[in-house]
Amino acid sequence: MNNLQNMKQQYHDIPLPKELSDAVQHALHQNRSKKSWYRPLLLTAVAILALFIGSINLSSSFANQLASVPLMSSVVEVFSVQDIERNYGDTEVAVSKPVITGFNDKQFEQILNEKYEEENRELFKSTSTEKGRISLDRQAVVLTDTENVLSIARYTTVTQGGSAQSIAIDNIDPHNEWVITLPSLFKDNTYIPAISSYIYAQIEQREDRLYFTDEEGSITFNTIDANQTFSITKDGQLTIYFDEYTIAAGAAGIVEFTIPTDVIKPSLMSNYYIK
Amino acid sequence: MTTDEKITQLEEYIVAYQGAHYRLAYSYVKNQQNALDIVQDAIVKALRSIHRLEEIAYLHTWFYRILMNTAIDYLRRHKRMIPSDDALFAREQSTPANPDLHMDLWEALNQLSVEQKTIIILRFFEDMKLQDIAKVLDLNVNTVKARLYATLKKLRIQMEEYHE
């Protein structure tokens, strides 16, 4: 132990350079001017949390229950599970995934759960190769949980200098155990121009001027994608989503439009999901 | 505790412990400029992620963890740029009063991995509790204990060799 005592003395004799105090002050100051970098991220997290609290009671347990849909034969449940968490060097990752249980068709259930896992792996892989500081945050949220529709959303926020938020939604029919796609709701493709012109008119009316325009000042939004991200509300209304920066400036965040059923009535296959 | 309050605590902590942080960083890289770089990087990272630190009581071990990871990262990125004969370099850097005694520390530490160095330094030079070292390394206490004994065994053998 004598050796360790000697070593301890030598360790504490390591001279502190006169530059140390300046270096420390510089690092502390450098952060002060960059504080804004993580502030928006915190706000985003709070906003997403607010979404949660409306529907479920957040517990600190490992898996948070997001939804529970009692059906004739079973109870379909959705949980949010912390999937990947890293806080290392310049990378900050907190990724959750939805996990579904209770389907009779176990294969269908497995396909969905594996898909969510795979999405996170891909996302994590794409950010881990990025240079510089990057933060990745992904939250699973259930938007609708009725017997007819289970809308499971994944909000992704990538912060790298600026931040970009995107959303992916699966609309599942828990009773029939299938995925509802946007085209499947309609008889033909006439829903695309019908929804697009409605959204265009809405953008024209909004005066916040966050929507992208071309050089002449016309709105650049033209049409929705045939498989545009959507959800169905518990009242059976169709809601269309756009990722941050796709049709509007970042300040608008993810943009959503609820489409009045009258607008799409002529194209609807039935009023089973959309009322 | 709000993020602002945490930042204030962290800033006070960093100023108070800068010497200890520098010495630990220095013992990883044995080079003044690199050690200063690591301390600075660790401070910036800590301030940026302080909102994730839930329990302010863990500030000390949490910061050491960041410091150690920053050093590991730094060593990985600058592998070729750090002089390979670093023991020699260290002796030039700090010109000790008793060169023989000085050799003990660096000769010994040179044989250890970053993790082993961290265990020895925190346990014996910084008098940190095993429980806290476990938090720094994100290991359980028994694992740290086992690694500490293994490292001591390794060191003792080398020290005997050196004295022979």
Tab-separated table of C-alpha atoms in Angstrom:
chain	number	residue	atom	x	y	z
A	1	MET	CA	0.000	0.000	0.000
A	2	ASN	CA	3.007	2.228	0.426
A	3	ASN	CA	3.307	2.326	-3.305
A	4	LEU	CA	-0.271	3.470	-3.607
A	5	GLN	CA	0.421	6.229	-1.063
A	6	ASN	CA	3.380	7.383	-3.132
A	7	MET	CA	1.331	7.223	-6.266
A	8	LYS	CA	-1.443	9.205	-4.645
A	9	GLN	CA	1.027	11.933	-3.741
A	10	GLN	CA	2.368	11.974	-7.291
A	11	TYR	CA	-1.125	12.081	-8.675
A	12	HIS	CA	-1.986	15.149	-6.648
A	13	ASP	CA	1.324	16.684	-7.683
A	14	ILE	CA	0.257	16.718	-11.317
A	15	PRO	CA	0.653	20.418	-11.989
A	16	LEU	CA	-2.428	22.377	-12.998
A	17	PRO	CA	-1.653	24.542	-16.006
A	18	LYS	CA	-2.423	28.240	-15.682
A	19	GLU	CA	-4.625	27.875	-18.775
A	20	LEU	CA	-7.055	25.549	-16.939
A	21	SER	CA	-9.226	28.207	-15.364
A	22	ASP	CA	-9.577	30.087	-18.663
A	23	ALA	CA	-10.372	26.859	-20.507
A	24	VAL	CA	-13.090	25.988	-17.987
A	25	GLN	CA	-14.592	29.477	-18.137
A	26	HIS	CA	-14.517	29.363	-21.903
A	27	ALA	CA	-16.366	26.028	-21.987
A	28	LEU	CA	-18.955	27.316	-19.518
A	29	HIS	CA	-19.451	30.460	-21.542
A	30	GLN	CA	-19.592	28.627	-24.854
A	31	ASN	CA	-22.618	26.793	-23.606
A	32	ARG	CA	-24.404	29.895	-22.395
A	33	SER	CA	-24.597	31.284	-25.918
A	34	LYS	CA	-25.847	27.974	-27.230
A	35	LYS	CA	-28.492	27.297	-24.625
A	36	SER	CA	-31.220	27.668	-27.204
A	37	TRP	CA	-30.083	24.386	-28.709
A	38	TYR	CA	-31.736	22.153	-26.182
A	39	ARG	CA	-34.560	24.408	-25.099
A	40	PRO	CA	-36.801	23.652	-28.113
A	41	LEU	CA	-36.128	19.989	-27.561
A	42	LEU	CA	-37.400	20.221	-24.007
A	43	LEU	CA	-40.490	22.034	-25.189
A	44	THR	CA	-41.139	19.320	-27.751
A	45	ALA	CA	-40.845	16.701	-25.054
A	46	VAL	CA	-43.302	18.586	-22.892
A	47	ALA	CA	-45.713	18.939	-25.798
A	48	ILE	CA	-45.605	15.217	-26.453
A	49	LEU	CA	-46.038	14.459	-22.772
A	50	ALA	CA	-49.112	16.655	-22.771
A	51	LEU	CA	-50.526	14.471	-25.515
A	52	PHE	CA	-49.991	11.409	-23.344
A	53	ILE	CA	-51.485	12.717	-20.186
A	54	GLY	CA	-54.806	13.331	-21.865
A	55	SER	CA	-55.424	9.659	-22.365
A	56	ILE	CA	-53.377	7.708	-19.867
A	57	ASN	CA	-51.866	7.975	-16.482
A	58	LEU	CA	-48.105	8.148	-16.890
A	59	SER	CA	-46.320	5.846	-14.531
A	60	SER	CA	-42.585	5.515	-14.238
A	61	SER	CA	-42.782	1.802	-14.908
A	62	PHE	CA	-40.883	0.130	-17.704
A	63	ALA	CA	-43.859	-0.124	-20.036
A	64	ASN	CA	-46.533	2.515	-20.166
A	65	GLN	CA	-49.945	1.413	-21.225
A	66	LEU	CA	-51.165	3.673	-24.003
A	67	ALA	CA	-54.449	2.013	-24.845
A	68	SER	CA	-56.679	-0.877	-23.943
A	69	VAL	CA	-59.502	-1.844	-26.284
A	70	PRO	CA	-61.889	-4.485	-24.936
A	71	LEU	CA	-63.306	-6.646	-27.731
A	72	MET	CA	-65.634	-9.615	-27.772
A	73	SER	CA	-62.889	-12.222	-27.651
A	74	SER	CA	-59.930	-10.368	-26.182
A	75	VAL	CA	-58.446	-7.096	-25.017
A	76	VAL	CA	-56.074	-5.387	-27.398
A	77	GLU	CA	-53.508	-3.355	-25.523
A	78	VAL	CA	-50.816	-0.952	-26.666
A	79	PHE	CA	-47.788	-0.166	-24.536
A	80	SER	CA	-44.935	2.260	-24.950
A	81	VAL	CA	-41.600	0.646	-24.211
A	82	GLN	CA	-38.253	2.389	-23.925
A	83	ASP	CA	-36.339	0.855	-26.803
A	84	ILE	CA	-32.976	2.556	-27.235
A	85	GLU	CA	-31.393	5.014	-24.871
A	86	ARG	CA	-27.908	6.397	-25.386
A	87	ASN	CA	-26.271	9.417	-23.944
A	88	TYR	CA	-22.807	9.210	-25.239
A	89	GLY	CA	-20.479	11.833	-26.610
A	90	ASP	CA	-22.331	14.019	-29.062
A	91	THR	CA	-25.201	11.606	-29.435
A	92	GLU	CA	-28.320	11.688	-27.347
A	93	VAL	CA	-30.914	9.075	-28.151
A	94	ALA	CA	-34.196	8.297	-26.404
A	95	VAL	CA	-36.380	6.080	-28.524
A	96	SER	CA	-39.603	4.353	-27.518
A	97	LYS	CA	-41.626	1.870	-29.496
A	98	PRO	CA	-45.244	0.825	-29.349
A	99	VAL	CA	-45.894	-2.812	-28.475
A	100	ILE	CA	-49.266	-4.354	-29.283
A	101	THR	CA	-50.725	-7.386	-27.522
A	102	GLY	CA	-54.036	-9.209	-27.519
A	103	PHE	CA	-54.673	-9.919	-31.195
A	104	ASN	CA	-56.024	-13.347	-32.049
A	105	ASP	CA	-53.879	-13.351	-35.163
A	106	LYS	CA	-50.461	-13.627	-33.546
A	107	GLN	CA	-48.707	-13.386	-36.881
A	108	PHE	CA	-50.316	-10.025	-37.613
A	109	GLU	CA	-49.366	-8.839	-34.154
A	110	GLN	CA	-45.799	-9.986	-34.639
A	111	ILE	CA	-45.466	-8.268	-38.030
A	112	LEU	CA	-46.549	-4.960	-36.525
A	113	ASN	CA	-44.306	-5.249	-33.476
A	114	GLU	CA	-41.326	-6.239	-35.578
A	115	LYS	CA	-42.008	-3.318	-37.889
A	116	TYR	CA	-41.859	-0.863	-34.985
A	117	GLU	CA	-38.654	-2.371	-33.766
A	118	GLU	CA	-37.145	-2.258	-37.250
A	119	GLU	CA	-38.145	1.403	-37.696
A	120	ASN	CA	-36.213	2.300	-34.569
A	121	ARG	CA	-33.152	0.296	-35.609
A	122	GLU	CA	-33.092	2.051	-38.986
A	123	LEU	CA	-33.539	5.443	-37.416
A	124	PHE	CA	-30.811	4.790	-34.883
A	125	LYS	CA	-28.454	3.536	-37.581
A	126	SER	CA	-28.998	6.610	-39.738
A	127	THR	CA	-28.261	8.993	-36.867
A	128	SER	CA	-25.300	7.122	-35.446
A	129	THR	CA	-23.325	7.723	-38.639
A	130	GLU	CA	-23.929	11.477	-38.460
A	131	LYS	CA	-21.075	13.668	-37.354
A	132	GLY	CA	-21.428	16.355	-34.731
A	133	ARG	CA	-23.966	16.617	-31.979
A	134	ILE	CA	-27.271	15.023	-32.667
A	135	SER	CA	-30.291	14.202	-30.611
A	136	LEU	CA	-32.932	11.680	-31.512
A	137	ASP	CA	-36.204	11.408	-29.678
A	138	ARG	CA	-39.053	9.077	-30.566
A	139	GLN	CA	-42.326	8.642	-28.743
A	140	ALA	CA	-45.212	6.292	-29.313
A	141	VAL	CA	-48.660	7.792	-28.879
A	142	VAL	CA	-52.107	6.308	-29.376
A	143	LEU	CA	-54.306	8.905	-31.083
A	144	THR	CA	-57.520	6.901	-31.239
A	145	ASP	CA	-58.600	3.724	-29.453
A	146	THR	CA	-62.073	2.581	-30.349
A	147	GLU	CA	-63.410	-0.819	-31.337
A	148	ASN	CA	-63.140	0.185	-34.991
A	149	VAL	CA	-59.924	2.111	-35.104
A	150	LEU	CA	-56.668	2.045	-33.246
A	151	SER	CA	-54.418	4.875	-34.477
A	152	ILE	CA	-50.841	4.397	-33.313
A	153	ALA	CA	-48.505	7.332	-33.946
A	154	ARG	CA	-44.740	7.551	-33.670
A	155	TYR	CA	-43.399	11.084	-33.273
A	156	THR	CA	-39.759	11.441	-34.237
A	157	THR	CA	-37.687	14.508	-33.397
A	158	VAL	CA	-34.185	14.763	-34.790
A	159	THR	CA	-32.241	17.723	-33.473
A	160	GLN	CA	-29.073	18.602	-35.261
A	161	GLY	CA	-28.536	22.335	-35.289
A	162	GLY	CA	-32.198	22.794	-36.089
A	163	SER	CA	-34.809	20.251	-35.271
A	164	ALA	CA	-37.159	18.331	-37.524
A	165	GLN	CA	-40.247	16.531	-36.354
A	166	SER	CA	-41.997	13.833	-38.294
A	167	ILE	CA	-44.893	11.507	-37.660
A	168	ALA	CA	-45.806	8.004	-38.759
A	169	ILE	CA	-49.235	6.545	-38.050
A	170	ASP	CA	-50.710	3.089	-38.392
A	171	ASN	CA	-54.481	2.857	-38.363
A	172	ILE	CA	-55.488	-0.615	-37.296
A	173	ASP	CA	-58.904	-2.175	-37.135
A	174	PRO	CA	-58.551	-4.138	-33.880
A	175	HIS	CA	-61.801	-5.991	-34.401
A	176	ASN	CA	-61.066	-7.328	-37.876
A	177	GLU	CA	-57.303	-7.283	-37.278
A	178	TRP	CA	-56.119	-5.492	-40.374
A	179	VAL	CA	-54.439	-2.251	-41.293
A	180	ILE	CA	-56.594	0.513	-42.748
A	181	THR	CA	-54.795	2.294	-45.582
A	182	LEU	CA	-55.875	5.642	-46.980
A	183	PRO	CA	-56.816	4.275	-50.458
A	184	SER	CA	-58.793	1.460	-48.832
A	185	LEU	CA	-61.248	3.997	-47.433
A	186	PHE	CA	-62.289	5.134	-50.882
A	187	LYS	CA	-63.904	3.777	-54.030
A	188	ASP	CA	-61.364	5.380	-56.356
A	189	ASN	CA	-58.639	8.026	-56.538
A	190	THR	CA	-61.005	10.995	-56.485
A	191	TYR	CA	-60.253	11.435	-52.800
A	192	ILE	CA	-56.803	12.804	-53.708
A	193	PRO	CA	-57.980	15.993	-55.498
A	194	ALA	CA	-60.934	16.359	-53.102
A	195	ILE	CA	-58.725	16.391	-49.998
A	196	SER	CA	-55.959	18.369	-51.715
A	197	SER	CA	-58.216	21.222	-52.794
A	198	TYR	CA	-59.775	21.366	-49.342
A	199	ILE	CA	-56.323	21.657	-47.740
A	200	TYR	CA	-55.255	24.238	-50.326
A	201	ALA	CA	-58.278	26.366	-49.473
A	202	GLN	CA	-57.496	26.047	-45.767
A	203	ILE	CA	-53.908	27.180	-46.288
A	204	GLU	CA	-55.104	30.174	-48.307
A	205	GLN	CA	-57.369	31.188	-45.448
A	206	ARG	CA	-54.788	30.866	-42.722
A	207	GLU	CA	-53.019	34.136	-42.232
A	208	ASP	CA	-49.994	32.966	-40.283
A	209	ARG	CA	-47.955	32.857	-43.533
A	210	LEU	CA	-45.988	29.865	-42.330
A	211	TYR	CA	-46.816	27.883	-45.443
A	212	PHE	CA	-44.234	27.718	-48.195
A	213	THR	CA	-44.822	29.858	-51.253
A	214	ASP	CA	-42.942	30.172	-54.543
A	215	GLU	CA	-41.386	33.358	-55.972
A	216	GLU	CA	-44.746	34.698	-57.091
A	217	GLY	CA	-46.211	34.135	-53.662
A	218	SER	CA	-48.417	31.208	-54.585
A	219	ILE	CA	-48.694	28.353	-52.151
A	220	THR	CA	-46.365	25.514	-53.125
A	221	PHE	CA	-48.591	22.811	-51.658
A	222	ASN	CA	-50.109	20.980	-54.583
A	223	THR	CA	-51.415	17.585	-53.698
A	224	ILE	CA	-51.426	14.996	-50.977
A	225	ASP	CA	-49.753	11.669	-51.507
A	226	ALA	CA	-52.033	8.698	-52.206
A	227	ASN	CA	-50.723	7.254	-48.941
A	228	GLN	CA	-50.429	10.500	-46.987
A	229	THR	CA	-50.084	10.053	-43.222
A	230	PHE	CA	-53.557	10.073	-41.670
A	231	SER	CA	-55.544	9.127	-38.617
A	232	ILE	CA	-59.193	8.607	-37.878
A	233	THR	CA	-60.558	10.423	-34.845
A	234	LYS	CA	-62.851	8.722	-32.353
A	235	ASP	CA	-65.747	10.595	-33.974
A	236	GLY	CA	-64.849	9.082	-37.341
A	237	GLN	CA	-63.245	12.121	-38.939
A	238	LEU	CA	-60.280	11.879	-41.257
A	239	THR	CA	-57.175	13.821	-40.235
A	240	ILE	CA	-54.263	14.376	-42.626
A	241	TYR	CA	-50.705	15.049	-41.381
A	242	PHE	CA	-47.635	16.664	-42.894
A	243	ASP	CA	-44.145	16.368	-41.435
A	244	GLU	CA	-42.385	19.503	-40.294
A	245	TYR	CA	-40.870	21.435	-43.245
A	246	THR	CA	-42.801	19.570	-45.952
A	247	ILE	CA	-45.433	22.224	-46.636
A	248	ALA	CA	-44.754	24.856	-43.990
A	249	ALA	CA	-41.895	26.515	-42.128
A	250	GLY	CA	-40.434	24.808	-39.087
A	251	ALA	CA	-42.308	27.058	-36.692
A	252	ALA	CA	-45.549	25.349	-37.715
A	253	GLY	CA	-44.198	21.949	-36.660
A	254	ILE	CA	-46.174	18.929	-37.797
A	255	VAL	CA	-49.227	20.276	-39.654
A	256	GLU	CA	-52.571	18.524	-39.468
A	257	PHE	CA	-55.900	19.087	-41.188
A	258	THR	CA	-59.163	17.528	-40.135
A	259	ILE	CA	-61.185	16.889	-43.260
A	260	PRO	CA	-64.961	17.431	-42.958
A	261	THR	CA	-66.661	14.230	-44.047
A	262	ASP	CA	-68.866	16.154	-46.511
A	263	VAL	CA	-65.762	16.988	-48.573
A	264	ILE	CA	-64.968	13.307	-49.215
A	265	LYS	CA	-68.428	11.788	-49.031
A	266	PRO	CA	-68.736	11.103	-52.805
A	267	SER	CA	-65.460	9.134	-52.773
A	268	LEU	CA	-66.012	7.134	-49.573
A	269	MET	CA	-66.293	3.372	-49.802
A	270	SER	CA	-68.591	3.280	-46.772
A	271	ASN	CA	-69.216	5.118	-43.573
A	272	TYR	CA	-67.894	2.271	-41.466
A	273	TYR	CA	-64.708	4.083	-40.426
A	274	ILE	CA	-65.367	7.631	-41.615
A	275	LYS	CA	-68.595	9.134	-40.334
B	1	MET	CA	-35.437	21.305	-9.512
B	2	THR	CA	-35.619	23.315	-12.726
B	3	THR	CA	-33.063	22.966	-15.495
B	4	ASP	CA	-31.771	26.461	-14.719
B	5	GLU	CA	-31.145	25.517	-11.100
B	6	LYS	CA	-29.362	22.368	-12.212
B	7	ILE	CA	-27.185	24.402	-14.578
B	8	THR	CA	-26.214	26.747	-11.752
B	9	GLN	CA	-25.263	23.805	-9.521
B	10	LEU	CA	-23.307	22.202	-12.328
B	11	GLU	CA	-21.408	25.419	-13.055
B	12	GLU	CA	-20.470	25.796	-9.386
B	13	TYR	CA	-19.434	22.164	-9.224
B	14	ILE	CA	-17.261	22.434	-12.328
B	15	VAL	CA	-15.435	25.503	-11.066
B	16	ALA	CA	-14.830	23.883	-7.666
B	17	TYR	CA	-13.574	20.563	-9.031
B	18	GLN	CA	-11.703	21.680	-12.148
B	19	GLY	CA	-8.369	20.550	-10.702
B	20	ALA	CA	-9.605	17.029	-10.023
B	21	HIS	CA	-11.179	16.852	-13.471
B	22	TYR	CA	-7.998	18.017	-15.132
B	23	ARG	CA	-5.836	15.495	-13.257
B	24	LEU	CA	-8.069	12.620	-14.235
B	25	ALA	CA	-8.101	13.741	-17.874
B	26	TYR	CA	-4.335	14.223	-17.760
B	27	SER	CA	-3.784	10.718	-16.444
B	28	TYR	CA	-5.634	9.333	-19.472
B	29	VAL	CA	-3.744	11.287	-22.132
B	30	LYS	CA	-0.622	12.538	-20.321
B	31	ASN	CA	-0.575	15.681	-22.329
B	32	GLN	CA	-1.596	19.123	-21.129
B	33	GLN	CA	-3.334	20.330	-24.277
B	34	ASN	CA	-5.288	17.097	-24.783
B	35	ALA	CA	-6.311	17.057	-21.132
B	36	LEU	CA	-7.595	20.638	-21.397
B	37	ASP	CA	-9.528	19.714	-24.544
B	38	ILE	CA	-11.166	16.779	-22.775
B	39	VAL	CA	-12.147	18.867	-19.754
B	40	GLN	CA	-13.698	21.468	-22.053
B	41	ASP	CA	-15.552	18.895	-24.129
B	42	ALA	CA	-16.897	17.211	-21.016
B	43	ILE	CA	-18.159	20.532	-19.626
B	44	VAL	CA	-19.997	21.367	-22.846
B	45	LYS	CA	-21.558	17.901	-22.988
B	46	ALA	CA	-22.572	18.033	-19.340
B	47	LEU	CA	-24.261	21.413	-19.689
B	48	ARG	CA	-26.071	20.191	-22.747
B	49	SER	CA	-27.468	17.070	-21.111
B	50	ILE	CA	-27.977	18.282	-17.540
B	51	HIS	CA	-31.740	18.250	-18.034
B	52	ARG	CA	-31.511	14.475	-18.258
B	53	LEU	CA	-29.898	14.180	-14.825
B	54	GLU	CA	-32.845	13.382	-12.613
B	55	GLU	CA	-31.117	13.240	-9.251
B	56	ILE	CA	-28.796	16.170	-8.583
B	57	ALA	CA	-27.139	14.163	-5.791
B	58	TYR	CA	-25.492	12.091	-8.526
B	59	LEU	CA	-23.925	15.159	-10.135
B	60	HIS	CA	-20.400	14.154	-9.121
B	61	THR	CA	-20.498	10.569	-10.430
B	62	TRP	CA	-22.528	11.666	-13.453
B	63	PHE	CA	-19.918	14.231	-14.433
B	64	TYR	CA	-17.055	11.772	-13.941
B	65	ARG	CA	-18.859	9.388	-16.229
B	66	ILE	CA	-19.096	12.039	-18.943
B	67	LEU	CA	-15.461	12.962	-18.388
B	68	MET	CA	-14.328	9.361	-18.721
B	69	ASN	CA	-16.436	8.749	-21.833
B	70	THR	CA	-15.140	11.944	-23.393
B	71	ALA	CA	-11.578	10.786	-22.759
B	72	ILE	CA	-12.270	7.340	-24.238
B	73	ASP	CA	-13.806	9.006	-27.273
B	74	TYR	CA	-10.868	11.364	-27.554
B	75	LEU	CA	-8.311	8.577	-27.338
B	76	ARG	CA	-10.153	6.657	-30.019
B	77	ARG	CA	-10.275	9.600	-32.395
B	78	HIS	CA	-6.721	10.737	-31.800
B	79	LYS	CA	-5.080	7.342	-31.563
B	80	ARG	CA	-2.305	8.148	-33.987
B	81	MET	CA	-1.709	11.664	-32.780
B	82	ILE	CA	-0.867	10.851	-29.180
B	83	PRO	CA	2.836	10.000	-28.779
B	84	SER	CA	3.292	6.284	-28.284
B	85	ASP	CA	6.129	6.718	-25.792
B	86	ASP	CA	3.849	8.579	-23.477
B	87	ALA	CA	5.641	7.671	-20.275
B	88	LEU	CA	8.651	9.578	-21.504
B	89	PHE	CA	6.407	12.394	-22.546
B	90	ALA	CA	4.789	12.575	-19.148
B	91	ARG	CA	8.143	12.853	-17.433
B	92	GLU	CA	9.071	15.786	-19.609
B	93	GLN	CA	5.761	17.423	-18.944
B	94	SER	CA	5.835	17.613	-15.203
B	95	THR	CA	9.543	17.356	-14.244
B	96	PRO	CA	9.140	15.758	-10.812
B	97	ALA	CA	11.512	16.300	-7.913
B	98	ASN	CA	12.139	12.587	-7.613
B	99	PRO	CA	12.131	10.930	-11.025
B	100	ASP	CA	12.188	7.427	-9.537
B	101	LEU	CA	9.080	8.002	-7.499
B	102	HIS	CA	7.388	9.589	-10.436
B	103	MET	CA	8.073	6.516	-12.514
B	104	ASP	CA	5.957	4.460	-10.122
B	105	LEU	CA	2.749	6.244	-10.992
B	106	TRP	CA	3.103	6.456	-14.742
B	107	GLU	CA	4.782	3.116	-15.217
B	108	ALA	CA	1.950	1.529	-13.296
B	109	LEU	CA	-0.887	3.438	-14.902
B	110	ASN	CA	0.536	2.903	-18.356
B	111	GLN	CA	-0.203	-0.782	-18.116
B	112	LEU	CA	-3.860	-0.223	-17.380
B	113	SER	CA	-6.915	0.275	-19.527
B	114	VAL	CA	-8.936	3.452	-19.164
B	115	GLU	CA	-11.423	1.630	-16.966
B	116	GLN	CA	-8.719	0.174	-14.733
B	117	LYS	CA	-7.037	3.571	-14.453
B	118	THR	CA	-10.357	5.110	-13.508
B	119	ILE	CA	-10.956	2.543	-10.779
B	120	ILE	CA	-7.507	3.013	-9.252
B	121	ILE	CA	-7.542	6.797	-9.464
B	122	LEU	CA	-11.038	7.255	-8.116
B	123	ARG	CA	-10.661	4.677	-5.350
B	124	PHE	CA	-7.191	5.477	-4.041
B	125	PHE	CA	-6.331	8.981	-5.229
B	126	GLU	CA	-9.760	10.591	-5.034
B	127	ASP	CA	-11.028	8.383	-2.152
B	128	MET	CA	-14.290	7.701	-3.930
B	129	LYS	CA	-16.587	4.991	-2.550
B	130	LEU	CA	-16.932	1.769	-4.537
B	131	GLN	CA	-20.658	2.408	-4.857
B	132	ASP	CA	-19.951	5.744	-6.532
B	133	ILE	CA	-17.293	4.273	-8.786
B	134	ALA	CA	-19.874	1.712	-9.834
B	135	LYS	CA	-22.140	4.585	-10.888
B	136	VAL	CA	-19.350	6.240	-12.844
B	137	LEU	CA	-18.616	3.023	-14.703
B	138	ASP	CA	-22.247	1.944	-14.917
B	139	LEU	CA	-21.387	-1.424	-13.391
B	140	ASN	CA	-22.598	-3.130	-10.266
B	141	VAL	CA	-20.553	-2.824	-7.094
B	142	ASN	CA	-19.429	-6.449	-7.067
B	143	THR	CA	-18.072	-6.179	-10.588
B	144	VAL	CA	-16.150	-3.042	-9.653
B	145	LYS	CA	-14.770	-4.798	-6.570
B	146	ALA	CA	-13.636	-7.767	-8.645
B	147	ARG	CA	-11.995	-5.507	-11.218
B	148	LEU	CA	-10.326	-3.450	-8.520
B	149	TYR	CA	-8.736	-6.566	-6.996
B	150	ALA	CA	-7.664	-7.826	-10.401
B	151	THR	CA	-6.112	-4.453	-11.180
B	152	LEU	CA	-4.341	-4.259	-7.828
B	153	LYS	CA	-2.950	-7.707	-8.375
B	154	LYS	CA	-1.694	-6.653	-11.763
B	155	LEU	CA	-0.142	-3.489	-10.338
B	156	ARG	CA	1.500	-5.174	-7.392
B	157	ILE	CA	3.173	-7.677	-9.634
B	158	GLN	CA	4.448	-4.941	-11.832
B	159	MET	CA	5.638	-2.850	-8.928
B	160	GLU	CA	7.557	-5.780	-7.531
B	161	GLU	CA	9.131	-6.297	-10.890
B	162	TYR	CA	10.067	-2.683	-10.991
B	163	HIS	CA	11.692	-2.751	-7.556
B	164	GLU	CA	13.664	-5.876	-8.176
